[in-house]
Amino acid sequence: MSLQERKARERAVRERLIVATARELAEQQGWDAVTTRRLAERIEYSQPVLYSHFRGKREIIGAVALEGAAEMAVAVRAAASAANGPRERVAALARAYLDFAERNPAVYDALFQLDGGLAYAQEDTPEPLKDAFAALMESLGEVAGDGVHPGLFTEVFWASLHGLATLTRAGRLLPEDAAQRVELLVDRLAVV
């Protein structure tokens, strides 16, 4: 292995450590606790080393969001592929999405609430974000209904899921009614 290859590998390891540490700190204490100084202390590197990877917290949030988008796409696809029939796939997708949001609140915030400097719904949208949307549309597109654009239907369904996730997390919805909300959403929006 050449010196250049070793340095590139070490850089990638440091970058993954920064992102993992930021994510862990955010999940434990919230995003306000994630500062470059605190991250540098936790990973035992100087702040200049941290800044050689990310220009600041905004880029770190973006990196966590991209990682989270990839994980969410995997979770949604796994849930949908394990279900039989279009209605069951959509219900499984909805439960997987809401479960992801509940289990990963800081990552969910990085994806949908905080400014990570990422372009959404644009030509230059990063691939993990496009793939997460595609993971939703794979199951939702088949239940959009005649004459309804699958992408548009996916946006509306996704917005509904996001609203449920956000309102539940804020304590505005009773958690014991979560399963009924998913059933109602699937029954009323999906054409199966």
CSV table of C-alpha atoms in Angstrom, one decimal:
chain,number,residue,atom,x,y,z
A,1,MET,CA,0.0,0.0,0.0
A,2,SER,CA,1.4,3.4,-1.0
A,3,LEU,CA,1.7,6.3,1.5
A,4,GLN,CA,-1.0,8.1,-0.4
A,5,GLU,CA,-3.4,5.2,-0.2
A,6,ARG,CA,-2.7,4.8,3.6
A,7,LYS,CA,-3.3,8.6,4.2
A,8,ALA,CA,-6.6,8.4,2.2
A,9,ARG,CA,-7.7,5.4,4.2
A,10,GLU,CA,-6.8,7.1,7.5
A,11,ARG,CA,-8.7,10.2,6.4
A,12,ALA,CA,-11.8,8.2,5.6
A,13,VAL,CA,-11.6,6.5,9.0
A,14,ARG,CA,-11.3,9.9,10.8
A,15,GLU,CA,-14.2,11.2,8.8
A,16,ARG,CA,-16.4,8.3,9.8
A,17,LEU,CA,-15.3,8.8,13.4
A,18,ILE,CA,-16.4,12.4,13.3
A,19,VAL,CA,-19.8,11.6,11.8
A,20,ALA,CA,-20.4,8.7,14.2
A,21,THR,CA,-19.4,10.8,17.2
A,22,ALA,CA,-21.6,13.7,16.1
A,23,ARG,CA,-24.5,11.4,15.6
A,24,GLU,CA,-24.0,9.7,19.0
A,25,LEU,CA,-23.7,13.0,20.8
A,26,ALA,CA,-26.8,14.4,19.0
A,27,GLU,CA,-28.8,11.3,19.8
A,28,GLN,CA,-27.7,11.5,23.5
A,29,GLN,CA,-27.9,15.3,24.1
A,30,GLY,CA,-29.4,16.9,21.1
A,31,TRP,CA,-27.8,18.9,18.2
A,32,ASP,CA,-27.1,21.9,20.4
A,33,ALA,CA,-24.5,19.8,22.2
A,34,VAL,CA,-22.7,19.1,19.0
A,35,THR,CA,-19.9,21.6,18.7
A,36,THR,CA,-16.6,21.4,16.8
A,37,ARG,CA,-14.8,21.8,20.1
A,38,ARG,CA,-16.7,19.0,21.9
A,39,LEU,CA,-16.3,16.8,18.8
A,40,ALA,CA,-12.5,17.4,18.7
A,41,GLU,CA,-12.3,16.5,22.4
A,42,ARG,CA,-14.3,13.4,22.0
A,43,ILE,CA,-12.4,12.1,19.0
A,44,GLU,CA,-9.1,13.2,20.4
A,45,TYR,CA,-8.1,15.3,17.4
A,46,SER,CA,-7.5,19.0,17.2
A,47,GLN,CA,-10.2,21.3,15.9
A,48,PRO,CA,-8.0,22.1,12.8
A,49,VAL,CA,-8.1,18.4,12.0
A,50,LEU,CA,-11.8,18.4,12.3
A,51,TYR,CA,-12.0,21.4,10.0
A,52,SER,CA,-9.9,19.7,7.5
A,53,HIS,CA,-12.8,17.3,7.0
A,54,PHE,CA,-15.8,19.5,7.5
A,55,ARG,CA,-16.1,23.3,7.3
A,56,GLY,CA,-18.4,23.3,10.3
A,57,LYS,CA,-21.4,21.9,12.0
A,58,ARG,CA,-23.6,22.4,9.0
A,59,GLU,CA,-21.5,20.0,6.9
A,60,ILE,CA,-21.5,17.5,9.7
A,61,ILE,CA,-25.3,17.6,9.9
A,62,GLY,CA,-25.3,17.0,6.2
A,63,ALA,CA,-23.0,14.0,6.5
A,64,VAL,CA,-25.2,12.5,9.2
A,65,ALA,CA,-28.3,13.2,7.0
A,66,LEU,CA,-26.8,11.3,4.1
A,67,GLU,CA,-25.9,8.4,6.3
A,68,GLY,CA,-29.4,8.4,7.8
A,69,ALA,CA,-31.0,8.5,4.3
A,70,ALA,CA,-29.1,5.4,3.3
A,71,GLU,CA,-30.2,3.6,6.5
A,72,MET,CA,-33.8,4.7,6.1
A,73,ALA,CA,-33.8,3.4,2.5
A,74,VAL,CA,-32.6,0.0,3.6
A,75,ALA,CA,-35.1,-0.2,6.4
A,76,VAL,CA,-38.1,0.8,4.2
A,77,ARG,CA,-37.0,-1.6,1.4
A,78,ALA,CA,-36.6,-4.4,3.9
A,79,ALA,CA,-40.0,-3.9,5.4
A,80,ALA,CA,-41.7,-3.6,2.1
A,81,SER,CA,-40.0,-6.6,0.6
A,82,ALA,CA,-41.1,-8.8,3.5
A,83,ALA,CA,-44.8,-7.9,3.0
A,84,ASN,CA,-47.2,-9.6,0.6
A,85,GLY,CA,-49.4,-7.5,-1.6
A,86,PRO,CA,-49.5,-3.7,-2.3
A,87,ARG,CA,-51.5,-2.7,0.7
A,88,GLU,CA,-49.3,-4.7,3.1
A,89,ARG,CA,-46.2,-3.3,1.5
A,90,VAL,CA,-47.4,0.3,2.0
A,91,ALA,CA,-48.4,-0.4,5.6
A,92,ALA,CA,-45.0,-2.0,6.3
A,93,LEU,CA,-43.2,0.9,4.6
A,94,ALA,CA,-45.2,3.4,6.8
A,95,ARG,CA,-44.4,1.5,10.0
A,96,ALA,CA,-40.7,1.2,9.1
A,97,TYR,CA,-40.5,4.9,8.3
A,98,LEU,CA,-42.2,5.9,11.6
A,99,ASP,CA,-40.1,3.4,13.5
A,100,PHE,CA,-36.9,4.9,12.0
A,101,ALA,CA,-38.0,8.4,12.9
A,102,GLU,CA,-38.7,7.3,16.5
A,103,ARG,CA,-35.5,5.3,17.0
A,104,ASN,CA,-33.2,7.9,15.4
A,105,PRO,CA,-34.6,11.4,16.4
A,106,ALA,CA,-31.3,13.2,15.8
A,107,VAL,CA,-30.7,11.6,12.4
A,108,TYR,CA,-34.3,12.3,11.5
A,109,ASP,CA,-33.8,16.0,12.5
A,110,ALA,CA,-30.6,16.1,10.4
A,111,LEU,CA,-32.5,14.7,7.4
A,112,PHE,CA,-35.7,16.9,7.6
A,113,GLN,CA,-35.5,19.6,10.2
A,114,LEU,CA,-31.9,21.1,10.2
A,115,ASP,CA,-29.9,22.8,7.6
A,116,GLY,CA,-27.2,20.4,6.5
A,117,GLY,CA,-26.5,22.3,3.3
A,118,LEU,CA,-28.1,19.6,1.1
A,119,ALA,CA,-30.2,20.2,-1.9
A,120,TYR,CA,-33.6,18.4,-1.8
A,121,ALA,CA,-35.7,17.8,-4.9
A,122,GLN,CA,-33.1,19.3,-7.2
A,123,GLU,CA,-30.8,18.1,-10.0
A,124,ASP,CA,-27.9,18.2,-7.6
A,125,THR,CA,-29.6,16.3,-4.8
A,126,PRO,CA,-27.1,13.8,-3.3
A,127,GLU,CA,-27.7,10.2,-4.3
A,128,PRO,CA,-28.5,8.9,-0.8
A,129,LEU,CA,-31.4,11.4,-0.6
A,130,LYS,CA,-32.6,10.4,-4.1
A,131,ASP,CA,-32.4,6.8,-3.2
A,132,ALA,CA,-34.4,7.2,0.0
A,133,PHE,CA,-37.2,8.9,-2.0
A,134,ALA,CA,-36.9,6.1,-4.6
A,135,ALA,CA,-37.3,3.5,-1.7
A,136,LEU,CA,-40.6,5.1,-0.8
A,137,MET,CA,-41.8,5.4,-4.4
A,138,GLU,CA,-41.1,1.8,-5.2
A,139,SER,CA,-44.0,0.7,-3.0
A,140,LEU,CA,-46.1,3.9,-3.1
A,141,GLY,CA,-46.1,4.2,-6.9
A,142,GLU,CA,-48.1,1.1,-7.3
A,143,VAL,CA,-50.9,2.4,-5.2
A,144,ALA,CA,-51.0,6.0,-6.4
A,145,GLY,CA,-54.2,5.4,-8.5
A,146,ASP,CA,-55.0,6.0,-12.1
A,147,GLY,CA,-53.9,9.3,-13.5
A,148,VAL,CA,-51.9,10.2,-10.4
A,149,HIS,CA,-48.2,10.8,-10.8
A,150,PRO,CA,-46.3,8.3,-8.6
A,151,GLY,CA,-43.8,10.9,-7.5
A,152,LEU,CA,-46.5,13.3,-6.5
A,153,PHE,CA,-48.4,10.7,-4.6
A,154,THR,CA,-45.1,9.7,-2.9
A,155,GLU,CA,-44.6,13.3,-1.8
A,156,VAL,CA,-48.1,13.5,-0.3
A,157,PHE,CA,-47.8,10.2,1.5
A,158,TRP,CA,-44.3,11.0,2.7
A,159,ALA,CA,-45.6,14.4,4.0
A,160,SER,CA,-48.3,12.6,5.9
A,161,LEU,CA,-45.7,10.2,7.5
A,162,HIS,CA,-43.5,13.2,8.3
A,163,GLY,CA,-46.4,14.9,10.0
A,164,LEU,CA,-47.2,11.8,12.0
A,165,ALA,CA,-43.6,11.4,13.0
A,166,THR,CA,-43.1,15.0,14.0
A,167,LEU,CA,-46.4,15.4,15.9
A,168,THR,CA,-46.0,12.1,17.7
A,169,ARG,CA,-42.4,13.0,18.8
A,170,ALA,CA,-43.6,16.4,20.0
A,171,GLY,CA,-46.3,14.7,22.2
A,172,ARG,CA,-49.1,16.2,20.1
A,173,LEU,CA,-50.5,12.7,19.2
A,174,LEU,CA,-51.2,9.8,21.5
A,175,PRO,CA,-48.6,7.1,20.9
A,176,GLU,CA,-51.1,4.3,21.5
A,177,ASP,CA,-53.1,5.3,18.4
A,178,ALA,CA,-50.0,5.0,16.1
A,179,ALA,CA,-51.2,1.7,14.5
A,180,GLN,CA,-54.7,3.0,13.8
A,181,ARG,CA,-53.2,6.1,12.2
A,182,VAL,CA,-51.1,4.0,9.8
A,183,GLU,CA,-54.1,1.9,8.9
A,184,LEU,CA,-56.2,5.0,8.3
A,185,LEU,CA,-53.5,6.6,6.2
A,186,VAL,CA,-53.1,3.4,4.0
A,187,ASP,CA,-56.8,2.9,3.7
A,188,ARG,CA,-57.6,6.5,2.7
A,189,LEU,CA,-54.7,7.4,0.5
A,190,ALA,CA,-53.5,4.1,-1.1
A,191,VAL,CA,-55.6,2.7,-4.0
A,192,VAL,CA,-55.3,-1.0,-3.6
